[in-house]
Amino acid sequence: MSIYDTVEGARLLTIQKKKGHWNRWGPFLSERAWGTVREDYSAGGDAWSYLPHDHARSRAYRWNEDGIAGICDRHQFLCFAVALWNGRDPILKERLFGLAGPEGNHGEDVKEYYFYLDNTPTHSYMKYLYKYPQTEYPYDRLLEENRRRGKLEAEYELVDTGIFDEGRYFDIVVEYAKVEAEDLIIRISASNRGPDAAPIHLLPTLWFRNTWSWGRDDSRPSIAAQIRGRPKQGSVSTLLARHPQLGNYALYCSGPDELLFTENETNTLRLYGVPSQSPIVRTRSIRTSLKATARL
């Protein structure tokens, strides 16, 4: 039996014959793009210092985006990922945290636990697991302890901080299933593995990569809510995403009474002390971040 005799094989054939776009959407979104050389415009070529983790939530990336359990089209115009907040962290968990090359005692090192559980060749089904602590994420402790240790010592890992003791974390499972090549169903599940009840905020996020602020393309995409009267409990809200090259897409969200928006523009006031060109910019704090579940 050939692979092409299967349902998944038939999807692969449509790609080969250029009769379908089953490979247009997939897990092409990095969990961590901050600090990479493609976003480095520093004078000395120091990518880690030019775009550190602390800047990531406030800067518009030019060449690629990042997010947890995310997907995007193959040109990475339109992106979707999940942001999280446990009620204790000083910032939203929007991307993976790690040590920059000069910070770790063994160099660059991601300090998170995440797993790719399943994926088909055409990305018709994808499954991802992220383990999110219920207590405040120890950003500073990971930095300080790994800086203190020498090269001959073991790395100080997230589990070594005790943050997962007694199972006090959430298993966040994100699944994607394609009904058709460009018709996806998304399911996000959160399971409390600890002994006590704990808060968790799930913020599915849809946004366009910023391709309009660099002087080459002035055309701007848009994301807007489709208004159909006052939302009711159990109703479906709709986001309409329009892009001059990618086309138009809709995201249907069950349940939320409010859709929250911001612009995908750099917050120059927070980063450089210079007034931002746009009055609506990327997030500055938890309070403003919770208004960023859909960003342009």
CSV table of C-alpha atoms in Angstrom, one decimal:
chain,number,residue,atom,x,y,z
A,1,MET,CA,0.0,0.0,0.0
A,2,SER,CA,1.4,3.3,-1.0
A,3,ILE,CA,1.2,6.4,1.2
A,4,TYR,CA,-0.7,8.1,-1.6
A,5,ASP,CA,-3.5,5.6,-1.1
A,6,THR,CA,-4.2,7.2,2.3
A,7,VAL,CA,-6.1,10.3,3.1
A,8,GLU,CA,-3.0,12.1,4.0
A,9,GLY,CA,-1.3,10.9,0.9
A,10,ALA,CA,-4.1,12.3,-1.2
A,11,ARG,CA,-3.4,15.7,0.4
A,12,LEU,CA,0.3,15.4,-0.4
A,13,LEU,CA,-0.6,14.7,-4.0
A,14,THR,CA,-2.7,17.9,-4.3
A,15,ILE,CA,0.4,19.8,-3.1
A,16,GLN,CA,2.6,18.1,-5.7
A,17,LYS,CA,0.1,18.8,-8.5
A,18,LYS,CA,-0.4,22.3,-7.3
A,19,LYS,CA,-4.1,21.7,-6.9
A,20,GLY,CA,-4.3,22.5,-3.2
A,21,HIS,CA,-2.7,24.5,-0.4
A,22,TRP,CA,-2.5,22.0,2.4
A,23,ASN,CA,1.1,23.2,3.2
A,24,ARG,CA,0.2,26.9,3.3
A,25,TRP,CA,-0.5,26.8,7.1
A,26,GLY,CA,1.7,25.1,9.6
A,27,PRO,CA,3.8,25.3,12.7
A,28,PHE,CA,6.2,27.8,11.1
A,29,LEU,CA,6.1,30.3,14.0
A,30,SER,CA,9.2,30.2,16.2
A,31,GLU,CA,8.7,30.1,20.0
A,32,ARG,CA,11.5,32.5,20.4
A,33,ALA,CA,12.8,34.9,17.7
A,34,TRP,CA,14.2,37.6,19.9
A,35,GLY,CA,17.9,37.9,19.8
A,36,THR,CA,18.3,36.2,16.4
A,37,VAL,CA,20.7,37.6,13.8
A,38,ARG,CA,17.9,38.3,11.3
A,39,GLU,CA,16.6,41.0,13.6
A,40,ASP,CA,20.0,42.5,14.4
A,41,TYR,CA,20.8,46.0,13.2
A,42,SER,CA,23.3,46.8,15.9
A,43,ALA,CA,26.6,48.5,15.0
A,44,GLY,CA,28.7,45.7,16.4
A,45,GLY,CA,26.7,42.7,15.4
A,46,ASP,CA,25.6,41.9,19.0
A,47,ALA,CA,22.2,40.4,18.3
A,48,TRP,CA,21.5,39.3,21.9
A,49,SER,CA,21.9,42.8,23.3
A,50,TYR,CA,20.2,44.5,20.4
A,51,LEU,CA,16.9,42.6,20.9
A,52,PRO,CA,16.9,41.0,24.4
A,53,HIS,CA,13.9,39.2,25.9
A,54,ASP,CA,12.9,42.3,27.8
A,55,HIS,CA,12.4,44.2,24.5
A,56,ALA,CA,10.5,41.4,22.7
A,57,ARG,CA,7.1,42.3,24.1
A,58,SER,CA,7.5,46.0,23.1
A,59,ARG,CA,9.1,45.7,19.6
A,60,ALA,CA,7.7,45.0,16.2
A,61,TYR,CA,9.8,42.4,14.5
A,62,ARG,CA,10.6,42.8,10.9
A,63,TRP,CA,11.5,39.4,9.5
A,64,ASN,CA,9.8,36.9,11.7
A,65,GLU,CA,7.5,36.6,14.7
A,66,ASP,CA,7.3,34.3,17.7
A,67,GLY,CA,4.7,32.8,19.9
A,68,ILE,CA,3.8,29.7,22.0
A,69,ALA,CA,2.2,26.8,20.1
A,70,GLY,CA,1.8,29.1,17.1
A,71,ILE,CA,1.0,28.7,13.5
A,72,CYS,CA,1.2,31.0,10.5
A,73,ASP,CA,1.1,31.0,6.7
A,74,ARG,CA,4.3,30.0,4.9
A,75,HIS,CA,5.1,33.7,4.3
A,76,GLN,CA,4.4,34.5,7.9
A,77,PHE,CA,2.0,37.4,7.2
A,78,LEU,CA,-0.7,36.2,9.5
A,79,CYS,CA,0.1,34.5,12.8
A,80,PHE,CA,-1.8,32.8,15.6
A,81,ALA,CA,-0.6,31.7,19.0
A,82,VAL,CA,-1.6,31.5,22.6
A,83,ALA,CA,-0.6,33.9,25.4
A,84,LEU,CA,-0.9,32.9,29.1
A,85,TRP,CA,-1.0,34.6,32.5
A,86,ASN,CA,-1.1,32.9,35.8
A,87,GLY,CA,-2.1,36.0,37.8
A,88,ARG,CA,1.4,36.3,39.3
A,89,ASP,CA,3.9,36.8,36.5
A,90,PRO,CA,5.0,40.5,35.8
A,91,ILE,CA,4.4,39.9,32.1
A,92,LEU,CA,2.3,37.8,29.8
A,93,LYS,CA,3.9,34.5,28.8
A,94,GLU,CA,3.8,35.1,25.0
A,95,ARG,CA,7.1,33.5,24.0
A,96,LEU,CA,9.8,31.2,25.4
A,97,PHE,CA,12.3,32.6,27.8
A,98,GLY,CA,16.0,31.6,27.8
A,99,LEU,CA,19.5,32.7,28.4
A,100,ALA,CA,21.3,34.7,25.8
A,101,GLY,CA,24.7,33.3,24.6
A,102,PRO,CA,26.7,35.4,27.1
A,103,GLU,CA,24.3,34.8,30.0
A,104,GLY,CA,24.4,31.0,30.3
A,105,ASN,CA,27.3,29.2,31.8
A,106,HIS,CA,27.1,26.8,28.8
A,107,GLY,CA,25.9,29.5,26.4
A,108,GLU,CA,22.4,29.9,24.9
A,109,ASP,CA,19.8,27.9,26.7
A,110,VAL,CA,16.0,27.9,26.7
A,111,LYS,CA,14.5,27.6,30.2
A,112,GLU,CA,11.1,26.2,29.4
A,113,TYR,CA,9.4,22.8,28.9
A,114,TYR,CA,7.4,22.3,25.7
A,115,PHE,CA,6.7,19.3,23.5
A,116,TYR,CA,5.6,18.7,19.9
A,117,LEU,CA,3.3,15.7,20.4
A,118,ASP,CA,1.9,15.1,16.9
A,119,ASN,CA,2.0,16.5,13.4
A,120,THR,CA,1.2,15.1,9.9
A,121,PRO,CA,3.2,15.9,6.8
A,122,THR,CA,0.6,18.4,5.5
A,123,HIS,CA,0.0,19.8,9.1
A,124,SER,CA,-3.6,18.5,8.8
A,125,TYR,CA,-3.3,17.8,12.5
A,126,MET,CA,-0.9,19.3,15.0
A,127,LYS,CA,-0.6,18.9,18.8
A,128,TYR,CA,1.6,20.9,21.2
A,129,LEU,CA,2.1,20.8,25.0
A,130,TYR,CA,3.5,23.6,27.1
A,131,LYS,CA,4.0,23.4,30.9
A,132,TYR,CA,3.2,26.7,32.6
A,133,PRO,CA,4.0,27.2,36.3
A,134,GLN,CA,1.3,28.4,38.6
A,135,THR,CA,3.7,30.6,40.7
A,136,GLU,CA,5.7,33.5,39.4
A,137,TYR,CA,8.2,32.5,36.7
A,138,PRO,CA,11.7,33.0,38.1
A,139,TYR,CA,13.3,35.1,35.4
A,140,ASP,CA,15.8,36.9,37.6
A,141,ARG,CA,16.8,33.8,39.5
A,142,LEU,CA,17.6,31.8,36.4
A,143,LEU,CA,19.8,34.6,35.1
A,144,GLU,CA,21.6,35.3,38.3
A,145,GLU,CA,22.4,31.6,39.2
A,146,ASN,CA,23.6,30.7,35.7
A,147,ARG,CA,25.8,33.8,35.6
A,148,ARG,CA,27.3,32.7,38.9
A,149,ARG,CA,28.1,29.2,37.8
A,150,GLY,CA,31.2,28.3,35.8
A,151,LYS,CA,31.6,26.2,32.7
A,152,LEU,CA,32.4,23.1,34.7
A,153,GLU,CA,29.2,23.3,36.7
A,154,ALA,CA,25.8,22.0,35.7
A,155,GLU,CA,23.3,24.4,34.2
A,156,TYR,CA,20.6,25.8,36.6
A,157,GLU,CA,17.4,24.6,35.0
A,158,LEU,CA,13.8,25.7,35.5
A,159,VAL,CA,12.9,22.5,37.4
A,160,ASP,CA,15.8,23.2,39.8
A,161,THR,CA,14.0,26.3,41.1
A,162,GLY,CA,11.3,24.1,42.7
A,163,ILE,CA,8.6,25.9,40.7
A,164,PHE,CA,7.1,22.5,39.6
A,165,ASP,CA,7.0,21.0,43.1
A,166,GLU,CA,3.8,19.2,44.0
A,167,GLY,CA,2.7,19.5,40.4
A,168,ARG,CA,1.9,23.2,40.7
A,169,TYR,CA,1.7,23.8,37.0
A,170,PHE,CA,-0.7,23.8,34.0
A,171,ASP,CA,-0.5,21.5,31.0
A,172,ILE,CA,-1.5,23.7,28.1
A,173,VAL,CA,-2.4,21.6,25.1
A,174,VAL,CA,-3.0,23.3,21.7
A,175,GLU,CA,-4.4,21.3,18.8
A,176,TYR,CA,-5.0,22.2,15.2
A,177,ALA,CA,-7.1,20.2,12.8
A,178,LYS,CA,-7.7,21.1,9.1
A,179,VAL,CA,-11.2,20.5,7.8
A,180,GLU,CA,-9.9,21.7,4.4
A,181,ALA,CA,-6.6,23.1,3.3
A,182,GLU,CA,-7.4,26.6,4.7
A,183,ASP,CA,-10.2,25.7,7.2
A,184,LEU,CA,-8.7,25.1,10.6
A,185,ILE,CA,-10.2,24.2,14.0
A,186,ILE,CA,-8.3,25.2,17.0
A,187,ARG,CA,-8.7,23.7,20.5
A,188,ILE,CA,-6.8,25.0,23.6
A,189,SER,CA,-7.0,22.9,26.8
A,190,ALA,CA,-5.6,23.7,30.3
A,191,SER,CA,-5.2,21.1,32.9
A,192,ASN,CA,-4.3,21.9,36.5
A,193,ARG,CA,-1.8,19.3,37.7
A,194,GLY,CA,-1.4,20.8,41.2
A,195,PRO,CA,-3.3,20.0,44.5
A,196,ASP,CA,-5.1,23.3,44.6
A,197,ALA,CA,-7.3,25.5,42.4
A,198,ALA,CA,-5.3,28.2,40.6
A,199,PRO,CA,-6.1,30.9,38.1
A,200,ILE,CA,-5.2,30.8,34.5
A,201,HIS,CA,-5.9,33.3,31.7
A,202,LEU,CA,-5.8,32.0,28.1
A,203,LEU,CA,-5.4,34.7,25.5
A,204,PRO,CA,-5.6,33.3,21.9
A,205,THR,CA,-3.8,36.0,19.8
A,206,LEU,CA,-4.1,36.8,16.1
A,207,TRP,CA,-1.8,39.3,14.4
A,208,PHE,CA,0.0,40.4,11.3
A,209,ARG,CA,3.7,40.6,11.1
A,210,ASN,CA,4.7,44.2,10.7
A,211,THR,CA,5.7,44.6,7.0
A,212,TRP,CA,4.6,48.2,6.6
A,213,SER,CA,7.0,50.2,8.9
A,214,TRP,CA,10.3,49.7,7.0
A,215,GLY,CA,9.8,51.9,3.9
A,216,ARG,CA,9.3,49.1,1.3
A,217,ASP,CA,5.5,48.5,1.5
A,218,ASP,CA,3.1,51.0,2.7
A,219,SER,CA,0.0,48.8,2.3
A,220,ARG,CA,-1.4,47.9,5.7
A,221,PRO,CA,-3.4,44.8,6.5
A,222,SER,CA,-6.3,45.0,9.0
A,223,ILE,CA,-8.0,43.0,11.7
A,224,ALA,CA,-11.4,44.0,12.8
A,225,ALA,CA,-14.4,42.6,14.6
A,226,GLN,CA,-17.5,41.7,12.6
A,227,ILE,CA,-20.3,43.4,14.6
A,228,ARG,CA,-23.5,41.4,14.8
A,229,GLY,CA,-25.4,43.1,17.6
A,230,ARG,CA,-24.7,42.7,21.3
A,231,PRO,CA,-22.8,39.4,22.2
A,232,LYS,CA,-24.7,36.9,24.1
A,233,GLN,CA,-23.5,34.1,26.4
A,234,GLY,CA,-22.3,31.2,24.3
A,235,SER,CA,-22.3,33.3,21.1
A,236,VAL,CA,-19.5,33.3,18.5
A,237,SER,CA,-17.4,36.4,17.9
A,238,THR,CA,-15.7,36.9,14.5
A,239,LEU,CA,-12.5,38.6,13.6
A,240,LEU,CA,-11.9,39.5,10.0
A,241,ALA,CA,-8.3,39.7,8.8
A,242,ARG,CA,-7.6,41.3,5.5
A,243,HIS,CA,-4.2,41.3,3.8
A,244,PRO,CA,-3.4,42.7,0.3
A,245,GLN,CA,-1.3,39.6,-0.6
A,246,LEU,CA,-2.5,36.8,1.6
A,247,GLY,CA,-6.2,37.6,1.1
A,248,ASN,CA,-9.0,37.6,3.6
A,249,TYR,CA,-9.5,35.2,6.6
A,250,ALA,CA,-12.0,34.9,9.5
A,251,LEU,CA,-11.3,33.7,13.1
A,252,TYR,CA,-14.4,32.5,14.9
A,253,CYS,CA,-14.2,32.6,18.7
A,254,SER,CA,-16.7,30.9,20.9
A,255,GLY,CA,-17.6,32.5,24.2
A,256,PRO,CA,-15.7,35.8,24.6
A,257,ASP,CA,-17.9,38.9,25.4
A,258,GLU,CA,-15.1,41.2,24.4
A,259,LEU,CA,-12.5,41.3,21.7
A,260,LEU,CA,-9.3,43.3,22.6
A,261,PHE,CA,-7.0,45.1,20.1
A,262,THR,CA,-3.7,46.8,19.8
A,263,GLU,CA,-1.3,47.7,17.0
A,264,ASN,CA,1.9,45.8,16.2
A,265,GLU,CA,4.1,48.9,16.5
A,266,THR,CA,7.2,49.4,18.5
A,267,ASN,CA,6.8,51.0,21.9
A,268,THR,CA,9.6,53.5,21.5
A,269,LEU,CA,8.6,55.4,24.7
A,270,ARG,CA,9.2,52.3,26.9
A,271,LEU,CA,12.4,51.2,25.1
A,272,TYR,CA,14.1,54.5,24.2
A,273,GLY,CA,12.3,57.3,25.9
A,274,VAL,CA,11.2,58.6,22.5
A,275,PRO,CA,7.4,59.3,21.9
A,276,SER,CA,5.9,56.5,19.8
A,277,GLN,CA,4.7,57.3,16.3
A,278,SER,CA,1.5,55.5,16.9
A,279,PRO,CA,-0.6,56.1,20.0
A,280,ILE,CA,-1.4,52.4,20.2
A,281,VAL,CA,1.7,50.2,20.5
A,282,ARG,CA,2.9,46.8,21.7
A,283,THR,CA,2.3,45.9,25.3
A,284,ARG,CA,3.9,47.6,28.3
A,285,SER,CA,2.4,45.8,31.4
A,286,ILE,CA,-0.1,43.2,32.4
A,287,ARG,CA,-2.8,45.7,32.4
A,288,THR,CA,-2.2,46.8,28.8
A,289,SER,CA,-1.2,43.3,27.7
A,290,LEU,CA,-4.6,42.0,28.5
A,291,LYS,CA,-5.9,44.3,25.9
A,292,ALA,CA,-3.7,42.7,23.2
A,293,THR,CA,-5.4,39.5,22.3
A,294,ALA,CA,-5.6,40.6,18.7
A,295,ARG,CA,-2.9,42.8,17.3
A,296,LEU,CA,-2.4,44.3,13.9
